[in-house]
PDB file of C-alpha atoms in Angstrom:
ATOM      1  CA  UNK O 972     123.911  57.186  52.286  1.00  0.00           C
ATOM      2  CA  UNK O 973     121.242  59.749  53.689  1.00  0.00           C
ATOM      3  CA  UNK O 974     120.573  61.240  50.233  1.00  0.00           C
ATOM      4  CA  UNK O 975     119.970  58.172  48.000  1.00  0.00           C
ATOM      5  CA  UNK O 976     117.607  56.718  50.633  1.00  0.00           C
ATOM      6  CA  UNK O 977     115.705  60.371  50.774  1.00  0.00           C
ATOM      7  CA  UNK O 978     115.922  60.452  46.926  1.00  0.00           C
ATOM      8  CA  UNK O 979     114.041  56.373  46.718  1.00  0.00           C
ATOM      9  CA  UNK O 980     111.708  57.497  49.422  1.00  0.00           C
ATOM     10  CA  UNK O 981     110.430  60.888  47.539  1.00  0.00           C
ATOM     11  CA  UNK O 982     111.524  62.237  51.116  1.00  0.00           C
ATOM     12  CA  UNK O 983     112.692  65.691  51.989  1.00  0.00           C
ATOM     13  CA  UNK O 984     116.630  65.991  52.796  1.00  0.00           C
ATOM     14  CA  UNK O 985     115.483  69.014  54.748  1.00  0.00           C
ATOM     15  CA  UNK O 986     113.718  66.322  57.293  1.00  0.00           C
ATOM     16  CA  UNK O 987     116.223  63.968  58.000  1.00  0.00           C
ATOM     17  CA  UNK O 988     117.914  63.427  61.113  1.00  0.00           C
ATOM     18  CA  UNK O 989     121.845  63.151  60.822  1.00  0.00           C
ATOM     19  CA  UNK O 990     124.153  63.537  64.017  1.00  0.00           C
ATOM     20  CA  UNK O 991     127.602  63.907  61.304  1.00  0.00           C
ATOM     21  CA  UNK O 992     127.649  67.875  61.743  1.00  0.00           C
ATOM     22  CA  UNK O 993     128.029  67.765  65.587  1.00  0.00           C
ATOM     23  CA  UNK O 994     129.616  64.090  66.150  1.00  0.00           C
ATOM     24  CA  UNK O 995     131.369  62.888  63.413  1.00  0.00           C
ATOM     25  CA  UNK O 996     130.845  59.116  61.765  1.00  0.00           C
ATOM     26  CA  UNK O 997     129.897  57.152  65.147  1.00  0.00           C
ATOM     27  CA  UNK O 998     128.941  53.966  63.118  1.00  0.00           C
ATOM     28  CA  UNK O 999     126.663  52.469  65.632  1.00  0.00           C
ATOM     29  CA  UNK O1000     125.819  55.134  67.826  1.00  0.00           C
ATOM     30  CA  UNK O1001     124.487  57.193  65.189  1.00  0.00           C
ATOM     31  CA  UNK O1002     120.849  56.423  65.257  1.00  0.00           C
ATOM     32  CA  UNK O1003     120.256  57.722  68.767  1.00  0.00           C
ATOM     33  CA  UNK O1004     122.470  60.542  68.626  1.00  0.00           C
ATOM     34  CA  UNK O1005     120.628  61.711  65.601  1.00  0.00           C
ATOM     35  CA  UNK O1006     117.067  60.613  67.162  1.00  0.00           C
ATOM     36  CA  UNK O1007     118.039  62.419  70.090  1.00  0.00           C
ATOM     37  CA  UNK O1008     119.589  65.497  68.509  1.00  0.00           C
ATOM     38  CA  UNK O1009     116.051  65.603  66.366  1.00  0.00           C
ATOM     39  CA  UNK O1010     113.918  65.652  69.628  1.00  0.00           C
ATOM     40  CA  UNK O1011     115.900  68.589  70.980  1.00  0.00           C
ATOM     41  CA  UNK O1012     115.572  70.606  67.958  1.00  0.00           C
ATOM     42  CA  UNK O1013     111.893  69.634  68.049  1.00  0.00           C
ATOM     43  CA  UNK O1014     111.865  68.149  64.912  1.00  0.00           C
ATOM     44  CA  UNK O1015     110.619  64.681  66.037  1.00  0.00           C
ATOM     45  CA  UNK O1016     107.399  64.125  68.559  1.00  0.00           C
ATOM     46  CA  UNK O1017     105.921  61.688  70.352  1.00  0.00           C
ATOM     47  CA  UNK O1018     103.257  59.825  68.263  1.00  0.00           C
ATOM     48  CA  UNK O1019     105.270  60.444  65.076  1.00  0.00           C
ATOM     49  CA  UNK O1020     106.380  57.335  62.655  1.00  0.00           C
ATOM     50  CA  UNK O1021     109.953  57.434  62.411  1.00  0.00           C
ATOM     51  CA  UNK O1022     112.347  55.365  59.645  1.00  0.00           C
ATOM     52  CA  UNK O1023     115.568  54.401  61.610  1.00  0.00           C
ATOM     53  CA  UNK O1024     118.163  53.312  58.974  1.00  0.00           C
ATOM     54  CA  UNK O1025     121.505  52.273  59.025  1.00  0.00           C
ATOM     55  CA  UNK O1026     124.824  51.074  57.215  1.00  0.00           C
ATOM     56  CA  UNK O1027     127.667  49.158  58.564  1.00  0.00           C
ATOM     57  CA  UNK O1028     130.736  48.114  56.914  1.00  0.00           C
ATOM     58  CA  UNK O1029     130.254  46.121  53.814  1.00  0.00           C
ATOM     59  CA  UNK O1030     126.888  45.676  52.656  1.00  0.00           C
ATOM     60  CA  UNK O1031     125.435  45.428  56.285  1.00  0.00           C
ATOM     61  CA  UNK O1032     122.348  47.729  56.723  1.00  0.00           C
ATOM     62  CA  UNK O1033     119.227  47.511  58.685  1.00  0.00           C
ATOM     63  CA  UNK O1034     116.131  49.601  58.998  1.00  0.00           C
ATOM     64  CA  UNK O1035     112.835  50.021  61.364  1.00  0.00           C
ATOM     65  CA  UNK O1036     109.498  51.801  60.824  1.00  0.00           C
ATOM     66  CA  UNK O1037     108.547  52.723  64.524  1.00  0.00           C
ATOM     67  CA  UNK O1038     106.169  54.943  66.142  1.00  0.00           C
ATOM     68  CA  UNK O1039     107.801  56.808  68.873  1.00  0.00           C
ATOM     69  CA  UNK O1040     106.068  56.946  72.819  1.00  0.00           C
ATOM     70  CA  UNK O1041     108.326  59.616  74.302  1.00  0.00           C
ATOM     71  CA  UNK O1042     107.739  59.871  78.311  1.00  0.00           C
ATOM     72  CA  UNK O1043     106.159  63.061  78.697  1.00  0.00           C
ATOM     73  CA  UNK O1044     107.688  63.373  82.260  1.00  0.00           C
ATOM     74  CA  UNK O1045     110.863  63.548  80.362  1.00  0.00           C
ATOM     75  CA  UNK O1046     111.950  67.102  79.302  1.00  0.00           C
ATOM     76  CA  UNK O1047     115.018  66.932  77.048  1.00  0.00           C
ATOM     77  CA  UNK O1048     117.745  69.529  77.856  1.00  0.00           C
ATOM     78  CA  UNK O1049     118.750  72.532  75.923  1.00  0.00           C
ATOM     79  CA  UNK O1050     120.989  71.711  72.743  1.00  0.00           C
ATOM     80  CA  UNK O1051     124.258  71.443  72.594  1.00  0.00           C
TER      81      UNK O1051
END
């Protein structure tokens, strides 16, 4: 489901934040574990816009345009 919404958005694959690789499908934990897994790998920052999608059984599927506030004071740890 990543790909077509990438493709409709004229967005790069290459920039998308996916948790699949390292968790498996974790229906609806799999917006934060892929936020979070992008803020460790430094490809998300505070002040950035961010598209959080997802798909649930059927035709459920939801979707926010946010601008993230990370706490500063906050360091996230190594990855995995």
């Amino acid at each position: 489901m990543i790909e077509p919404v990438c493709e409709r958005l004229n967005y790069p694959l290459s920039q998308a934040l996916y948790s699949l690789d390292y968790f498996g499908n974790t229906s609806a934990a799999s917006i934060p574990l892929a936020l979070d897994l992008g803020i460790r790998e430094g490809k998300v920052h505070s002040g950035q816009r961010v598209l959080l999608y997802g798909f649930g059984a059927g035709l459920a599927h939801a979707g926010v345009l946010t601008e993230l506030q990370l706490d500063e004071q906050v360091a996230p740890p190594d990855i995995l």
